[in-house]
Tab-separated table of C-alpha atoms in Angstrom:
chain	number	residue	atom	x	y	z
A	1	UNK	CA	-0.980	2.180	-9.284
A	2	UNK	CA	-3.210	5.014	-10.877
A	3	UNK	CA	-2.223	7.066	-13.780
A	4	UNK	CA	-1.632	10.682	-11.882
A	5	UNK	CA	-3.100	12.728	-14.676
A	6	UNK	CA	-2.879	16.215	-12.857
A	7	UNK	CA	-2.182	17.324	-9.345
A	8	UNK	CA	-2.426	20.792	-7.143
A	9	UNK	CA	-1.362	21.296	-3.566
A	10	UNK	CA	-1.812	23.803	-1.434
A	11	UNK	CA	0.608	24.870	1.504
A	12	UNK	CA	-0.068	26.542	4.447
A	13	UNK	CA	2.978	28.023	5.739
A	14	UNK	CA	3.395	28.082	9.753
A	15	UNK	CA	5.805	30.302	11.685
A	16	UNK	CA	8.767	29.729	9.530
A	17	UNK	CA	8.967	30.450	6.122
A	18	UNK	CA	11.036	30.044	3.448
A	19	UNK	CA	11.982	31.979	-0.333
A	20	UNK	CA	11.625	29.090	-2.996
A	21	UNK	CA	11.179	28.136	-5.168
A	22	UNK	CA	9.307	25.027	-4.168
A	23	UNK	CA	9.689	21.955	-5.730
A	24	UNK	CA	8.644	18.722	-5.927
A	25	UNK	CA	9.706	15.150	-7.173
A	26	UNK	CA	7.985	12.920	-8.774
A	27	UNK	CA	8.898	9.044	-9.255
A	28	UNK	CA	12.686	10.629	-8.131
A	29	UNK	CA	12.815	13.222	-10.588
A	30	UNK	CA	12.642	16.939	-9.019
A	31	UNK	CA	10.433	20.208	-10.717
A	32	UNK	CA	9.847	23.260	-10.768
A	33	UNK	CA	5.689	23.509	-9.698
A	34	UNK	CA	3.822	24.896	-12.432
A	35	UNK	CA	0.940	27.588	-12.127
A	36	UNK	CA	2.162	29.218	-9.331
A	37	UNK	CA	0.096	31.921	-6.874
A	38	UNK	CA	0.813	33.059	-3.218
A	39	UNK	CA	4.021	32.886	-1.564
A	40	UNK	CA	5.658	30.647	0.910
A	41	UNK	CA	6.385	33.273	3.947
A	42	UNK	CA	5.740	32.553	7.590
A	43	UNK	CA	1.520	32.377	7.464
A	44	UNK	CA	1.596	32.633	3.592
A	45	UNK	CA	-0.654	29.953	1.872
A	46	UNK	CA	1.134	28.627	-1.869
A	47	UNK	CA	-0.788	27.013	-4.251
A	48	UNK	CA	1.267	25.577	-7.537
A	49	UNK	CA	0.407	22.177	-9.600
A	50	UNK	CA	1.595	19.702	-12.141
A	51	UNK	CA	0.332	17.978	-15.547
A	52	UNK	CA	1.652	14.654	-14.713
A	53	UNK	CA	0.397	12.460	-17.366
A	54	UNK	CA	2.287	9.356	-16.148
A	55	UNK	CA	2.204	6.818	-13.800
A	56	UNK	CA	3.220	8.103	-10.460
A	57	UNK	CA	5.488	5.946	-7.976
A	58	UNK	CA	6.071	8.681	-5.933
A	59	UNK	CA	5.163	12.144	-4.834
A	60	UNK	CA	6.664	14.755	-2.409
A	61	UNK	CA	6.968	18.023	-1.845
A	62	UNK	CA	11.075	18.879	-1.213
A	63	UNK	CA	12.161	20.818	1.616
A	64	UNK	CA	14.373	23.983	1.043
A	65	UNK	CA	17.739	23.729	-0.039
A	66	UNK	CA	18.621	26.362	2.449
A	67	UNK	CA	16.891	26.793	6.182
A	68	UNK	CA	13.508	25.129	7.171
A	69	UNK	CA	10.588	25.542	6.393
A	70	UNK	CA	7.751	24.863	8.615
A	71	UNK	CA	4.349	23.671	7.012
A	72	UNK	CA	0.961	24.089	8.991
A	73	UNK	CA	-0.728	22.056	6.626
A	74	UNK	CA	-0.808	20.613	3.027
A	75	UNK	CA	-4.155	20.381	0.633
A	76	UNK	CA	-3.600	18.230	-2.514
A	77	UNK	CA	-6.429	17.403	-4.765
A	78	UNK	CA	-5.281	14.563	-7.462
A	79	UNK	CA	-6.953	13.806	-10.777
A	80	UNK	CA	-6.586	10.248	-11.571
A	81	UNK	CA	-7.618	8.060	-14.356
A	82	UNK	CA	-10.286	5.623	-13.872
A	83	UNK	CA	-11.316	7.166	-10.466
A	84	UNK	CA	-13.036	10.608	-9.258
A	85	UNK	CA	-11.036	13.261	-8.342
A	86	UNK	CA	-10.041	13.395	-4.364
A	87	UNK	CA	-8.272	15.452	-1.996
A	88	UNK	CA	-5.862	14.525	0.887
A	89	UNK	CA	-4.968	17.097	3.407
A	90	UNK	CA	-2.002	16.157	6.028
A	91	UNK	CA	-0.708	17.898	8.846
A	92	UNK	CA	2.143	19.961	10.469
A	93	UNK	CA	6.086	19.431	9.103
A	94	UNK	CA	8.829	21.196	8.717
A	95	UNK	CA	11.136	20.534	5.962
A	96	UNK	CA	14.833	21.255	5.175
A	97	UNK	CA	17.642	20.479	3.183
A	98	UNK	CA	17.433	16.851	4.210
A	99	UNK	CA	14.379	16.189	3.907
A	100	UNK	CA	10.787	16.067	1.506
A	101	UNK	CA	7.012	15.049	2.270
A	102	UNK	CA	5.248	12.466	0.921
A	103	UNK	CA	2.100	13.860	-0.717
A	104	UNK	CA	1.125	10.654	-2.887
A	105	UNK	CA	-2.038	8.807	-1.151
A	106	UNK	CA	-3.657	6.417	-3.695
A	107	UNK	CA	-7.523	6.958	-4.363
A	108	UNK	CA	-10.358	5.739	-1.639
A	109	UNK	CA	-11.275	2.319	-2.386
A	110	UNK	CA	-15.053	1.994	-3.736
A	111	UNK	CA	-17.288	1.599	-0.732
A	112	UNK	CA	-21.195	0.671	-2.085
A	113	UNK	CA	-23.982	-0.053	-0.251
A	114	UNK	CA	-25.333	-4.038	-0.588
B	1	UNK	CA	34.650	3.548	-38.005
B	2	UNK	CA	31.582	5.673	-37.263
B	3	UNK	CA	30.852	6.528	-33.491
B	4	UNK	CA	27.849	3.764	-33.357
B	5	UNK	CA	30.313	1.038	-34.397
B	6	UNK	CA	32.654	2.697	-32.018
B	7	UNK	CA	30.410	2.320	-29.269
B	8	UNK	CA	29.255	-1.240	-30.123
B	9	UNK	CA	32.660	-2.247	-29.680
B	10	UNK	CA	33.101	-1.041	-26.510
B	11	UNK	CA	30.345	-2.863	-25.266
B	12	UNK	CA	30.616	-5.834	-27.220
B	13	UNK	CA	33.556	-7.060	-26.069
B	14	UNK	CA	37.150	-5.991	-24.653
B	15	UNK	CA	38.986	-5.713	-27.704
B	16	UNK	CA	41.384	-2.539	-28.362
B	17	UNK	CA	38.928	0.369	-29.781
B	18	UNK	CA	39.954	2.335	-32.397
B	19	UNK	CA	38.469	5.702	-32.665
B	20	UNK	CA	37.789	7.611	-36.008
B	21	UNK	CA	40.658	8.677	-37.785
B	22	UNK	CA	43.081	6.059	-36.430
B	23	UNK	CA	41.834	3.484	-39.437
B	24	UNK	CA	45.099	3.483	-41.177
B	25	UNK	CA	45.346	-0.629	-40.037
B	26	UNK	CA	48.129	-0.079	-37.561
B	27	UNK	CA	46.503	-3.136	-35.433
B	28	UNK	CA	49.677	-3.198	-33.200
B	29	UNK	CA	49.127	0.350	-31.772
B	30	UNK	CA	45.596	0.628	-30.128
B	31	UNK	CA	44.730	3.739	-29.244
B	32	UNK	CA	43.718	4.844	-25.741
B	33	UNK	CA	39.808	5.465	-25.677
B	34	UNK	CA	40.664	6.968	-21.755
B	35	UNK	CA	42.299	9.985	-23.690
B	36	UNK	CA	38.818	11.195	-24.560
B	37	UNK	CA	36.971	10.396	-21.335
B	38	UNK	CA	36.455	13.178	-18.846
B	39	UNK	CA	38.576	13.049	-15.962
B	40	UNK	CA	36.019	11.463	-12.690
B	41	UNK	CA	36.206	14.443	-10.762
B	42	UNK	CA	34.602	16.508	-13.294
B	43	UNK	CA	31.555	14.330	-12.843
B	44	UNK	CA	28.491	16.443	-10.911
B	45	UNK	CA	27.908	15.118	-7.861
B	46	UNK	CA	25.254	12.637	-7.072
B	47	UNK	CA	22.377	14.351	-5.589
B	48	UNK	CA	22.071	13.200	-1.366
B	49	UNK	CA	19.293	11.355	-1.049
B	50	UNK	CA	16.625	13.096	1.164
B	51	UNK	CA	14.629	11.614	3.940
B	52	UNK	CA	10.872	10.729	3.625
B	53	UNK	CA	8.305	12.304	5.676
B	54	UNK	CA	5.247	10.521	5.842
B	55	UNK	CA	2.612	12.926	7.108
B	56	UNK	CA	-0.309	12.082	9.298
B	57	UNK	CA	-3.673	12.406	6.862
B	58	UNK	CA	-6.430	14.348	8.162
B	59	UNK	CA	-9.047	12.864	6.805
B	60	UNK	CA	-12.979	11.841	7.160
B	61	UNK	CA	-14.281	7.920	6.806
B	62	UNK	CA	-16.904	7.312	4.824
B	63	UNK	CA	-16.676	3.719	5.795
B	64	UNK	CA	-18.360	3.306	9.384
B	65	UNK	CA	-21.976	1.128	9.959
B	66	UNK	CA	-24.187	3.547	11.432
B	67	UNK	CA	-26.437	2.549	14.192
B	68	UNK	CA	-30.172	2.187	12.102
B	69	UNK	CA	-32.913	-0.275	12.713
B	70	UNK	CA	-32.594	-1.289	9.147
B	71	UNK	CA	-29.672	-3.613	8.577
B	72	UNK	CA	-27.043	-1.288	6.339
B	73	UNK	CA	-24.147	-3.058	4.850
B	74	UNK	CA	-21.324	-1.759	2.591
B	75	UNK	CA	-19.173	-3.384	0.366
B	76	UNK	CA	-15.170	-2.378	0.208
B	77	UNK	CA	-13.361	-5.097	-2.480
B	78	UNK	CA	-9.481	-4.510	-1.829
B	79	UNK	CA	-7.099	-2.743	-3.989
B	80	UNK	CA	-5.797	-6.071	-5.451
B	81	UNK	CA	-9.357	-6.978	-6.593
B	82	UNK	CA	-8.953	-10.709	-4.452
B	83	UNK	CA	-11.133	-10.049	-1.511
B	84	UNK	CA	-14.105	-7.821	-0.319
B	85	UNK	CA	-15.232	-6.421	2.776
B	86	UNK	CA	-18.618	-6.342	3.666
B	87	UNK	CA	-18.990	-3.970	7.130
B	88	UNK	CA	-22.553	-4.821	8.833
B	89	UNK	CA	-24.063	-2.341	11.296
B	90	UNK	CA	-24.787	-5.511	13.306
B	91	UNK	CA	-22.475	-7.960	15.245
B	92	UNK	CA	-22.420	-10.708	13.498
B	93	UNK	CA	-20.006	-12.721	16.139
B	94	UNK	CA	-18.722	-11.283	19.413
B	95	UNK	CA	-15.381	-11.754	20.956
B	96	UNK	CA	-14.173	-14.182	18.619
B	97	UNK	CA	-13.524	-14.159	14.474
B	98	UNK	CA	-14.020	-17.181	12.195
B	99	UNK	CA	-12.636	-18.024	9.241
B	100	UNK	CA	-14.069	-20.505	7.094
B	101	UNK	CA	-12.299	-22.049	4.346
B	102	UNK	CA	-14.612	-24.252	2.741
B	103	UNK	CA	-18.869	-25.139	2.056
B	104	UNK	CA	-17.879	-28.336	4.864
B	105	UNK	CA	-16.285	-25.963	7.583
B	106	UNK	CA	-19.412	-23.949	7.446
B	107	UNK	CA	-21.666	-26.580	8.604
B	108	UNK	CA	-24.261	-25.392	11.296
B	109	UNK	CA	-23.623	-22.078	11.171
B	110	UNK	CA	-25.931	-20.437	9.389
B	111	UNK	CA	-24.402	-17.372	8.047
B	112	UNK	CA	-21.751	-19.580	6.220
B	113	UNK	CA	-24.102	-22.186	5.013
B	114	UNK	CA	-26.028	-19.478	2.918
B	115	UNK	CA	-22.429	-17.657	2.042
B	116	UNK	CA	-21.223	-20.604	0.064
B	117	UNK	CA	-24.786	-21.368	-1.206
B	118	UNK	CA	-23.311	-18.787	-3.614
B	119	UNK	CA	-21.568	-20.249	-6.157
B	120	UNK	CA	-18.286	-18.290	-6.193
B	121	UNK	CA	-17.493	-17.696	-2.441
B	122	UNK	CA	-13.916	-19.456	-1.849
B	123	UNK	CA	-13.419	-18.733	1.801
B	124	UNK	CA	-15.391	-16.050	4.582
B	125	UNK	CA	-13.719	-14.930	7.429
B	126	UNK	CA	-16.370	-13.209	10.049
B	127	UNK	CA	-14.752	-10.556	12.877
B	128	UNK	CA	-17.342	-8.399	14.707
B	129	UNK	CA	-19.138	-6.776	12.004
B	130	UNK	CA	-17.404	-7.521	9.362
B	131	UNK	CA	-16.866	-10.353	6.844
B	132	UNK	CA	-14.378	-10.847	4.135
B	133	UNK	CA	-14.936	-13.106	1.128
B	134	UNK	CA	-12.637	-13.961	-0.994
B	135	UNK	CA	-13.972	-15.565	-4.443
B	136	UNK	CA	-13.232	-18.744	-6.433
B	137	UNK	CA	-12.860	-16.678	-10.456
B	138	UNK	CA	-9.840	-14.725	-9.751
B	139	UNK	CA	-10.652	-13.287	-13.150
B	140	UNK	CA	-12.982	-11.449	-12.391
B	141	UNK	CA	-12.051	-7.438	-11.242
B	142	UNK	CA	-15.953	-6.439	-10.913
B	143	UNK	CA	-17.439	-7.017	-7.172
B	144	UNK	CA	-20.692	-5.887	-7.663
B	145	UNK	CA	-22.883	-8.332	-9.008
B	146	UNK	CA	-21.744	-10.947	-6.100
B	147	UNK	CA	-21.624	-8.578	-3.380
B	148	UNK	CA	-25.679	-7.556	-3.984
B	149	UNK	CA	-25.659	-11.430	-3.699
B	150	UNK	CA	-24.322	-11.612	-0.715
B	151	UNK	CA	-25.898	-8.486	0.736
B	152	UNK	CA	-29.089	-9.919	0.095
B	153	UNK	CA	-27.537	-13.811	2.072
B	154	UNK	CA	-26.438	-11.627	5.371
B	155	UNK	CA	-29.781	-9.883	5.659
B	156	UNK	CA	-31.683	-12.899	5.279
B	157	UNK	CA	-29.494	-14.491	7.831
B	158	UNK	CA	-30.217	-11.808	9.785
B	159	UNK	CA	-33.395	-11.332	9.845
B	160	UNK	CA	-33.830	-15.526	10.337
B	161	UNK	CA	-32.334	-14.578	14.419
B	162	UNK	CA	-30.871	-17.770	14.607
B	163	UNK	CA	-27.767	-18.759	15.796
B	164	UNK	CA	-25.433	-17.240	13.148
B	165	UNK	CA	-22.188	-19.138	14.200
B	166	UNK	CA	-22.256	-23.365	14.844
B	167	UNK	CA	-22.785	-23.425	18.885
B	168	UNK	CA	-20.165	-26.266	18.506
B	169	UNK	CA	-16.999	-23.704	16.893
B	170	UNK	CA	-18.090	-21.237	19.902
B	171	UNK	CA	-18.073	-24.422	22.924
B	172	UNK	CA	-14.862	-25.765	21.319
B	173	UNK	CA	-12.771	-22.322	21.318
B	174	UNK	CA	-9.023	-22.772	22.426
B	175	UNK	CA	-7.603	-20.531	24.953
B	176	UNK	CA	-6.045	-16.800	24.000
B	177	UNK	CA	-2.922	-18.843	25.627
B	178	UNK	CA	-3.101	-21.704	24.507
B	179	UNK	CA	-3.671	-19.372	20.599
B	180	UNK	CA	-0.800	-17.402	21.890
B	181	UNK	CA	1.360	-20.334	22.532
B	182	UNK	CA	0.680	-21.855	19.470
B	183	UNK	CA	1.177	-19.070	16.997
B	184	UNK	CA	4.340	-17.765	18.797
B	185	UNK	CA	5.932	-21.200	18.381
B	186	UNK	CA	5.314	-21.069	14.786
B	187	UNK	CA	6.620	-17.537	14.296
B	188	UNK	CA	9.861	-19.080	16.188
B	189	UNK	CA	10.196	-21.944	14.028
B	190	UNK	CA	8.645	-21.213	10.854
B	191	UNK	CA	7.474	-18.046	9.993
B	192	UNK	CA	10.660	-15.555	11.465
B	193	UNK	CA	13.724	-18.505	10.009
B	194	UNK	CA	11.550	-17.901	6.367
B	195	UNK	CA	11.558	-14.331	6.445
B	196	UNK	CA	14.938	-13.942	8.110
B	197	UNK	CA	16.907	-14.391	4.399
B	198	UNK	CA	14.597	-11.047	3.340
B	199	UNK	CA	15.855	-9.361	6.506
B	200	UNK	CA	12.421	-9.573	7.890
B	201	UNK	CA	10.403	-10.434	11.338
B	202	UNK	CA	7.234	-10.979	12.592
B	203	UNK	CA	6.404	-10.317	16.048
B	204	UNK	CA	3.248	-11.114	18.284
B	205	UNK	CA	1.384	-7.743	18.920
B	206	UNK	CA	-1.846	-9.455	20.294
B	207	UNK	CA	-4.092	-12.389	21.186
B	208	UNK	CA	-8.048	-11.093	21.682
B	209	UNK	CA	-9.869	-14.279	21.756
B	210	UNK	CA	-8.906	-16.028	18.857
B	211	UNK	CA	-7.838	-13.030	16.858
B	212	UNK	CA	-4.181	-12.423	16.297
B	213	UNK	CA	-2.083	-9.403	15.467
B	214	UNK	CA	1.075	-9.187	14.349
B	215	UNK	CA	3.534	-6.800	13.148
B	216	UNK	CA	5.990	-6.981	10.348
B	217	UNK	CA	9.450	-5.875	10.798
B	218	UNK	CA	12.699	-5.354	9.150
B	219	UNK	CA	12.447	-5.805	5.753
B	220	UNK	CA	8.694	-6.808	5.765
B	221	UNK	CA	8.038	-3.150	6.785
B	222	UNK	CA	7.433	-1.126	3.752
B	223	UNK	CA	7.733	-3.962	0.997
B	224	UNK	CA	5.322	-3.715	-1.628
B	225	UNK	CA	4.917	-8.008	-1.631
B	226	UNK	CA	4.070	-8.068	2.405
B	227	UNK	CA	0.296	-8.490	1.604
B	228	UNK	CA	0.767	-11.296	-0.557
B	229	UNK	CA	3.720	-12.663	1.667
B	230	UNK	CA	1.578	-12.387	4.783
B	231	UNK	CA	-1.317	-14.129	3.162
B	232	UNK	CA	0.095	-16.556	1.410
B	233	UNK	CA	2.965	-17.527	3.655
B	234	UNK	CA	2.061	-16.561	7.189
B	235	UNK	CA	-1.258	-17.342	7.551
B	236	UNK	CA	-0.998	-20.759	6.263
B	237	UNK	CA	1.665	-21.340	8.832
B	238	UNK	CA	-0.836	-19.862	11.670
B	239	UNK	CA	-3.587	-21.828	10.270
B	240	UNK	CA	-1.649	-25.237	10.443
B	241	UNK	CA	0.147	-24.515	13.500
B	242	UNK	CA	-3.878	-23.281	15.363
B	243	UNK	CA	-6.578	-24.467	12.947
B	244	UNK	CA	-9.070	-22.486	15.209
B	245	UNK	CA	-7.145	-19.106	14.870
B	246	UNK	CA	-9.681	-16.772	13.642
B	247	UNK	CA	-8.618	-13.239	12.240
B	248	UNK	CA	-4.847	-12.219	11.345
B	249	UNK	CA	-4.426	-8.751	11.608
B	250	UNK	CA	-1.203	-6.844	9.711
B	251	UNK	CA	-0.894	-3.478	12.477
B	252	UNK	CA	2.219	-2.834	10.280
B	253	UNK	CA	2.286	0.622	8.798
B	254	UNK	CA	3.551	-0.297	5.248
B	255	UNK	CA	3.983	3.469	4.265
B	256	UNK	CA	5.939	4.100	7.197
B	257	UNK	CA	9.811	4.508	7.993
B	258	UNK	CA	12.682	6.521	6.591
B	259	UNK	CA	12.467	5.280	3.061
B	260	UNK	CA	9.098	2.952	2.591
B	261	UNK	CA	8.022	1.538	-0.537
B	262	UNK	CA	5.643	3.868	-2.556
């Protein structure tokens, strides 16, 4: 398990939207996201992000506490320690009051040519 | 009493707890330490646990063999550092996998021979194009240096065109029934009664030759030890039960369900 230094995501709102603020938990405890721009409207795209610093045992992204919200698609690019920086993107969801989306993916595995 | 000693004493043991300003050595009237406790409803609630979405990844591989009349190979050591795939843009044995567990197993086939020429391959297993070492120094985290090694082995093997698998392990391979039967009846007695105390299964997804795949259910599904408990446990049982079983294949989805392990 890699130490999450940093993380941004990036959410691309479908047809439903919903008014915030979004939040996210990490290893069970839920925040505010940090750095903020865009909105979170039907066909709005967010972008927020998070100095972790800390070991991360999980990730998501929680739904709304009020409504659903329907995601077109999710960008996150994670800075870990002791491997390059990478990106997942995942697809469609929608998210409410019941719910959250995983967004932690550990780093590739080192592929080299022999 | 100060509030630390106060607070010892409540964990320390059962006795009576006096709190400050009743030290005037009346031991025969404790006083009631529930008088300054909030009443339970005034507690927040507990937050309701939400449900887990695992999302499908949209992603690119950067791990295929592409088709090239020079022999490509790429190395991919596992997460856990205690094996290493090596993915050949060449078949190296078709419809069937081997694994071979030691330098004698690997007589006359010629891949294996020059595999355990090296002096820290433990075990190869060899499905399609690929082949999967696992080493004898578990100490050591760094691939690199021994997969160049045995790079350099599987091209010269090769590029030698012989026979890379003993013609005797192909002639003498059992039946995908007679695999199926075998493994199944070892799940049934072995494997599921283990597992059953965890509130796991296993179940039989597939025979191809003498490749197997299973599935993990229950509370296999999602547990962080399933790699090491399908290794260690499982395919020792599969291996005893059909010594010529090649290739066990895990199709669980460890990340998957309400609430998987992350």
């Amino acid at each position: 398990m890699p130490k999450l230094n940093s993380f941004k995501v990036k959410v691309e709102t479908g047809d439903q939207g919903t008014a915030g603020p979004v939040m996210f938990s990490i290893n069970r405890h839920t925040l505010p996201l940090e750095n903020v721009v865009g909105d979170t409207g039907a066909g709005d795209v967010f972008e927020g992000g998070f100095e972790v610093n800390s070991f991360a045992h999980s990730l998501t992204l929680v739904g709304p506490e009020k409504g659903q919200w329907h995601i077109k698609k999710i960008t996150v690019d994670f800075d870990c320690e002791g491997s390059q920086p990478y990106s997942v993107t995942y697809g469609e969801v929608t998210l409410d009051e019941t719910s959250q989306a995983n967004l932690w993916q550990d780093p590739p595995q080192l592929v080299f040519d022999v | 009493m100060s509030l630390i000693n106060t607070v010892k004493k409540i964990f320390s043991n059962n006795d009576p707890v006096k709190t400050e300003g009743d030290s005037n050595g009346d031991e025969s009237t404790p006083p009631s330490i529930e008088s300054s406790e909030k009443p339970a409803d005034n507690f927040p609630e507990l937050p309701q646990e939400r449900m887990t979405i695992n999302l499908s990844v949209i992603k690119e591989s950067n791990t295929s063999s592409p088709q090239s009349d020079e022999i490509l190979i790429k190395a991919e050591p596992s997460v856990a550092n205690d094996q290493c795939v090596f993915m050949v843009n060449r078949t190296l044995m078709e419809g069937y996998s081997w694994y071979f567990s030691s330098f004698e197993s690997a007589a006359g086939s010629s891949l294996a021979e020059a595999l355990f020429s090296l002096e820290d391959v433990e075990s190869a297993l060899i499905l399609e194009s690929t082949l999967t070492l696992t080493r004898k120094d578990k100490t050591i985290v760094d691939w690199k240096p021994l997969a160049k090694e045995v790079g350099a082995v599987v091209r010269k093997a090769l590029e030698g065109g012989g026979p890379l698998i003993s013609e005797k392990i192909i002639a003498e391979m059992p039946s995908e029934e007679s695999v199926r039967e075998g493994i199944q009846k070892s799940i049934d007695t072995e494997v599921n009664p283990g597992v059953a105390g965890h509130g796991g299964h296993i179940t039989l997804q597939s025979v191809k030759g003498n490749t197997v795949t299973i599935q993990m259910g229950g509370g296999c599904q999602g547990c962080s030890a399933a790699d090491l408990t399908l290794k260690q446990g499982i395919h020792s049982s599969f291996r005893k039960a059909v010594p010529m079983v090649g290739a066990i294949l895990d199709e669980t989805d460890h990340s998957a369900g309400v609430n998987p392990y992350f």
